Short mmCIF file of C-alpha atoms in Angstrom, two decimals:
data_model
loop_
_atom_site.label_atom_id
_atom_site.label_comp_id
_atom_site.label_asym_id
_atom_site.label_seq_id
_atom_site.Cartn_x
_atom_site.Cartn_y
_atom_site.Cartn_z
CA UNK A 277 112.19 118.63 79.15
CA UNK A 278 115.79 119.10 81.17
CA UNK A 279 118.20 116.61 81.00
CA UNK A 280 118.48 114.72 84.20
CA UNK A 281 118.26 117.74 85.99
CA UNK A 282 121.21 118.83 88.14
CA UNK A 283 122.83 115.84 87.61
CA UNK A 284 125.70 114.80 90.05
CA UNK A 285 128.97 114.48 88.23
CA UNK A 286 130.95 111.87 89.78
CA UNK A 287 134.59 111.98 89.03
CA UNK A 288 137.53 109.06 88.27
CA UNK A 289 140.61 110.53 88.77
CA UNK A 290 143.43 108.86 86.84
CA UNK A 291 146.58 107.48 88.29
CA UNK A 292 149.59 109.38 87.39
CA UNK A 293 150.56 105.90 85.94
CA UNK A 294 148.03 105.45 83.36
CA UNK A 295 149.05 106.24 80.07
CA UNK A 296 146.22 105.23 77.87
CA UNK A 297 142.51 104.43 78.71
CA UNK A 298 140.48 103.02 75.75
CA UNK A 299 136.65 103.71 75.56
CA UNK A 300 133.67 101.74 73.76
CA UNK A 301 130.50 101.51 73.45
CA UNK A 302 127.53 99.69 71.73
CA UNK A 303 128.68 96.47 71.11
CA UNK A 304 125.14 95.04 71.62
CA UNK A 305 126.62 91.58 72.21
CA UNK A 306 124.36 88.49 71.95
CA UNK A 307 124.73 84.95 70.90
CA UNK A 308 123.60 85.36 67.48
CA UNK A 309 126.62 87.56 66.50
CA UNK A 310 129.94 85.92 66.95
CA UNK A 311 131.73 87.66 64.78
CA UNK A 312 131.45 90.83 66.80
CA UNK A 313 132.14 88.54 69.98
CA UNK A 314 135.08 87.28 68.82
CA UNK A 315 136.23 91.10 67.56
CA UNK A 316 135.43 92.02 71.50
CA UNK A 317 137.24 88.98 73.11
CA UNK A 318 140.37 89.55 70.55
CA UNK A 319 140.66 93.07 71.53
CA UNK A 320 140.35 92.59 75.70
CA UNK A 321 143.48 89.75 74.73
CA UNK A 322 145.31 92.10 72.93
CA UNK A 323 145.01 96.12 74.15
CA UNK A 324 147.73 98.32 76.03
CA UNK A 325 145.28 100.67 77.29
CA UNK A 326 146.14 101.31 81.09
CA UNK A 327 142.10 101.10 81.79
CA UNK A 328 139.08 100.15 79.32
CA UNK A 329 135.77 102.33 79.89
CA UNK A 330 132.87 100.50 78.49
CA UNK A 331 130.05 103.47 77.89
CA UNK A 332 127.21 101.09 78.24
CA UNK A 333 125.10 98.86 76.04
CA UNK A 334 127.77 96.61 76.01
CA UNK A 335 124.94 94.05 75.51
CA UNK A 336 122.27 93.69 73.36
CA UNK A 337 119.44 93.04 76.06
CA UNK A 338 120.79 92.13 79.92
CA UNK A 339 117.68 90.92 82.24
CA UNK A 340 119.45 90.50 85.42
CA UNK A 341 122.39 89.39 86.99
CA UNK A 342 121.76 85.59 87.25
CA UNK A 343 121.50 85.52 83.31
CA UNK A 344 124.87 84.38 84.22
CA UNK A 345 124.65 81.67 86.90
CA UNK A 346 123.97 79.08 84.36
CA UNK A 347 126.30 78.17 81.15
CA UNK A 348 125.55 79.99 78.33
CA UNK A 349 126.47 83.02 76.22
CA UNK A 350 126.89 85.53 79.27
CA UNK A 351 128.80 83.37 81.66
CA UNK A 352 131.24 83.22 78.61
CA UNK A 353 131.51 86.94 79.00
CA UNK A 354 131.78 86.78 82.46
CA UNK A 355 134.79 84.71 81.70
CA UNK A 356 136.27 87.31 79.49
CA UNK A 357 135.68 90.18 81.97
CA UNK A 358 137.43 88.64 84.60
CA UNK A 359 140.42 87.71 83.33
CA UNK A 360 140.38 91.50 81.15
CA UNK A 361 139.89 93.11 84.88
CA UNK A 362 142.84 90.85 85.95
CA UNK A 363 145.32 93.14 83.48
CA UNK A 364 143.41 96.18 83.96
CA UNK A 365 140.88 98.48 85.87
CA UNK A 366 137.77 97.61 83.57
CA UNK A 367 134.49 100.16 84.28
CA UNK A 368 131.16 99.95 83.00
CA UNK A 369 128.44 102.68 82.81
CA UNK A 370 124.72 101.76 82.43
CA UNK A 371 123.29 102.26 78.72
CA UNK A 372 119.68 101.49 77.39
CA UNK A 373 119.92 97.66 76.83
CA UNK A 374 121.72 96.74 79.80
CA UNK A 375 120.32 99.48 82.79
CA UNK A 376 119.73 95.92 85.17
CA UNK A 377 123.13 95.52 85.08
CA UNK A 378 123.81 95.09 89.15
CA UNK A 379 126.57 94.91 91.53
CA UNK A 380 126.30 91.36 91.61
CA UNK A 381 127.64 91.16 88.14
CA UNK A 382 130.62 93.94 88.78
CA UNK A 383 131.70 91.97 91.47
CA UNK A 384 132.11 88.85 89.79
CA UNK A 385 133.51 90.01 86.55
CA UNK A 386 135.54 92.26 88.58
CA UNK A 387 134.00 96.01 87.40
CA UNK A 388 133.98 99.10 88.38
CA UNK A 389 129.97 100.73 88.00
CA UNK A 390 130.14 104.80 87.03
CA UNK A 391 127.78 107.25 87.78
CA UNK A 392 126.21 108.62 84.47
CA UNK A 393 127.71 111.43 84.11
CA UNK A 394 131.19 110.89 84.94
CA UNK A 395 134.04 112.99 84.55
CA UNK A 396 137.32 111.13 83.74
CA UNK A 397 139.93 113.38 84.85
CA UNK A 398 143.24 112.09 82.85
CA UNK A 399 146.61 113.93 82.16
CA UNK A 400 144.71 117.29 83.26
CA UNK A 401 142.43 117.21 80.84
CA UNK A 402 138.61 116.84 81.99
CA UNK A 403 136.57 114.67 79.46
CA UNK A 404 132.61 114.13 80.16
CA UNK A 405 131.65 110.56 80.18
CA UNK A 406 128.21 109.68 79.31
CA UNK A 407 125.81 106.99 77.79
CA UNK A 408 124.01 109.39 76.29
CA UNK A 409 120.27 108.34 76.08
CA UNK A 410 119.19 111.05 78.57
CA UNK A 411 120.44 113.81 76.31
CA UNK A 412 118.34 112.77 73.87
CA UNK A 413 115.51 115.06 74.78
CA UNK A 414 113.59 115.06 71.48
CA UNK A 415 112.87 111.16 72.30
CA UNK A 416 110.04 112.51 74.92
CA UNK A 417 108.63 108.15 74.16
CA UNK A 418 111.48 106.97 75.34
CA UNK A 419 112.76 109.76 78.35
CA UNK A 420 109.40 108.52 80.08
CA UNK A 421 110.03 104.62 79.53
CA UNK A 422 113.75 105.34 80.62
CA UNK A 423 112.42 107.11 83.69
CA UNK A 424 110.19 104.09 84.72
CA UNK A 425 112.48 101.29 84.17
CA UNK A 426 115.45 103.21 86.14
CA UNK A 427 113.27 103.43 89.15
CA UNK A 428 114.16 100.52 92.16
CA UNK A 429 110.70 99.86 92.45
CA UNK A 430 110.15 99.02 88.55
CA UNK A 431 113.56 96.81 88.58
CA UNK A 432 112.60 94.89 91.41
CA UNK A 433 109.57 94.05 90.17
CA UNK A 434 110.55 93.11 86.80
CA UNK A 435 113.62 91.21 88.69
CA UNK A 436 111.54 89.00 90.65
CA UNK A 437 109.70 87.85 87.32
CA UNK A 438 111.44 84.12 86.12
CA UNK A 439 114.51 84.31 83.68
CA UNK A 440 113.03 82.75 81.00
CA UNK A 441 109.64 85.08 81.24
CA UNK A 442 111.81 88.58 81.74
CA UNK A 443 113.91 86.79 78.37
CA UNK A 444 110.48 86.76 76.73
CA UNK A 445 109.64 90.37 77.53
CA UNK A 446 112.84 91.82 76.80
CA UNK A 447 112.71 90.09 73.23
CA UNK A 448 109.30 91.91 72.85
CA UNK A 449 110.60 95.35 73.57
CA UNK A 450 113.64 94.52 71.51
CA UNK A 451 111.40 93.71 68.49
CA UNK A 452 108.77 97.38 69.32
CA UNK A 453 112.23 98.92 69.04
CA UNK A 454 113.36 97.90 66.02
CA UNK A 455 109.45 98.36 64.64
CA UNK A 456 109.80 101.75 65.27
CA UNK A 457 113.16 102.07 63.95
CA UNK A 458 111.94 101.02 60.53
CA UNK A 459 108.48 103.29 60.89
CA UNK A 460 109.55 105.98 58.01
CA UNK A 461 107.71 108.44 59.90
CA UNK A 462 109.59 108.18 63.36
CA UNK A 463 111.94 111.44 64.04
CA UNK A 464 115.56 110.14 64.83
CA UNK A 465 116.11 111.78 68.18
CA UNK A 466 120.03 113.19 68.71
CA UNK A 467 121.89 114.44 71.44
CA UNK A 468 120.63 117.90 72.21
CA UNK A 469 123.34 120.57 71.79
CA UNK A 470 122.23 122.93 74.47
CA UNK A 471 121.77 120.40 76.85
CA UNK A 472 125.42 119.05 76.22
CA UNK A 473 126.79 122.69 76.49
CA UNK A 474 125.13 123.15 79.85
CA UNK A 475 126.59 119.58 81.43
CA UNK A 476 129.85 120.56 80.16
CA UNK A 477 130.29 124.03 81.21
CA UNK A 478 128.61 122.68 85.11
CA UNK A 479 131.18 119.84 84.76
CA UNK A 480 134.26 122.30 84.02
CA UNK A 481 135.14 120.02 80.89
CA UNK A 482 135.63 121.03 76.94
CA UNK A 483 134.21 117.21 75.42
CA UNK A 484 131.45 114.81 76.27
CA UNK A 485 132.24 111.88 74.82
CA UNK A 486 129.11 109.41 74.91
CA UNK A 487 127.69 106.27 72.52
CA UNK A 488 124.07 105.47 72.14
CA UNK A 489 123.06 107.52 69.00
CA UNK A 490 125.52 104.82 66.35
CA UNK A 491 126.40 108.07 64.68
CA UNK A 492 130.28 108.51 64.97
CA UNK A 493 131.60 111.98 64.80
CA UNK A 494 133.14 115.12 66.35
CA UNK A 495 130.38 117.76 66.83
CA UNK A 496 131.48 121.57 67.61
CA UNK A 497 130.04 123.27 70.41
CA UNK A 498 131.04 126.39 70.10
CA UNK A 499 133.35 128.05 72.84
CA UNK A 500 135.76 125.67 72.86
CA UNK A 501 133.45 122.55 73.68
CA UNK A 502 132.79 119.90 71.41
CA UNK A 503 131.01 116.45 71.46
CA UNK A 504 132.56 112.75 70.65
CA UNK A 505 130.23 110.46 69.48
CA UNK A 506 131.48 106.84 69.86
CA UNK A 507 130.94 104.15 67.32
CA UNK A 508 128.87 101.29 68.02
CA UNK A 509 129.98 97.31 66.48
CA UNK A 510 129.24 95.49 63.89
CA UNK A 511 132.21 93.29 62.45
CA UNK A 512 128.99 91.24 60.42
CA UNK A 513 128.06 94.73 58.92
CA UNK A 514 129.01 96.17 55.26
CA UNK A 515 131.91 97.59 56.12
CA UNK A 516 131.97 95.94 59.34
CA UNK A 517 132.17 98.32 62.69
CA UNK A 518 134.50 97.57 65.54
CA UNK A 519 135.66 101.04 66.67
CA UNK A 520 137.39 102.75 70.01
CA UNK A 521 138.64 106.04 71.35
CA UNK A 522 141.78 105.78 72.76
CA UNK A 523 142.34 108.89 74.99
CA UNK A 524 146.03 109.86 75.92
CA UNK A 525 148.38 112.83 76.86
CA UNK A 526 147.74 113.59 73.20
CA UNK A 527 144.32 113.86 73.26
CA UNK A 528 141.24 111.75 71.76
CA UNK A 529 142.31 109.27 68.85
CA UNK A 530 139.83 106.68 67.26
CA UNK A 531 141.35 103.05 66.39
CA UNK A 532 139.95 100.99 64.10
CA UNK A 533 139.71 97.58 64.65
CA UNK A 534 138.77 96.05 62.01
#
């Protein structure tokens, strides 16, 4: 199976003025886990970064944009978005849990949407911006469901469902996921190397940087390319996780935030 093939690489080209733009990923916010809120809402208060680059799954499930039309947990981050895009450009880019993400929601909470891939072109450099689900290409299960789901006809379908049934059926994929995730005999799928090598070299960058796999690290390429795996939060965890990359004239740097 090809990744995506012949994906389009969209590119955001940085100001001359930015400095810094932050990137994160995987926070998998939800109601039940403040603590990792209140990591998230500390850091939009509190960060220099020129721009913030949010590499989807920012939350734990999303089932549509009027989630946040009534008070609850998402209008809260609503709230928080808007007055973070107030400081700074904020984009998002589409990850596994929250794919119905729409314009609706950018526009209130005042987002940018990117095209996965992007390419962030910033002080020269050319960095590859992905979620990174659709490199996984091991996960053949889960390619097919992402393929359906992405697919206008599947999202307006599921969209015009009731909020509280599309809740309902998002809680019972959430809990065949994390069935499978404790199945001892289900393969972990990673990002495939080859299939990384080939988007970069098309792309005319030297790193992807993506989230999705939980697995922080700096993977070699070979000639010259190399891959950035983002951490995902968990400030409830042992040790707790609350991680970004902070990309800069001097290159890639994580920051603990713990």
């Amino acid at each position: 199976m090809t990744p995506m093939a012949n994906p389009a690489f969209s590119e955001l080209v940085a100001p001359p003025a930015w400095r810094t733009v932050d990137l994160i990923s995987d926070l998998h916010l939800q109601a039940s886990e403040l603590a990792t809120f209140e990591a998230w809402q500390g850091y939009l208060q509190t960060t220099p970064a020129d721009a913030l680059v949010i590499l989807g799954d920012l939350f734990e499930v999303w089932v549509g944009d009027d989630a946040a039309d009534q008070p609850g947990f998402e209008a809260q981050c609503v709230e928080l978005l808007q007055r973070a895009a107030q400081r700074m450009p904020v984009f998002f880019m589409h990850g596994n849990r929250d794919f119905l993400v729409g314009k609706a929601f950018a526009a209130q909470c005042g987002l940018t949407l990117l095209d996965d891939p992007t390419v962030l072109v910033l002080h020269g450099e050319r960095w590859l911006l992905s979620h990174g689900d659709a490199l996984c290409l091991d996960d053949t299960e889960y390619l097919q469901f992402r393929a359906q789901v992405r697919t206008p006809e599947w999202q307006a379908a599921f969209l015009a469902r009731p909020l509280e049934e599309r809740r309902a059926l998002a809680r019972a994929i959430r809990t065949q996921s994390e069935d499978r995730k404790r199945d001892p005999s289900a393969l972990w799928a990673d990002v495939d190397a080859n299939a990384a090598r080939e988007w970069l070299q098309r792309a005319g960058a030297s790193a992807l940087i993506h989230g999705h796999t939980h697995r922080p690290a700096v993977h070699d390429l070979g000639h010259g390319l190399r891959r950035i795996v983002l951490s995902d939060w968990d400030v409830a965890a042992h040790p707790p996780r609350a991680q970004l990359l902070c990309l800069s004239a001097a290159g890639a740097q994580r920051v603990d935030l713990r």
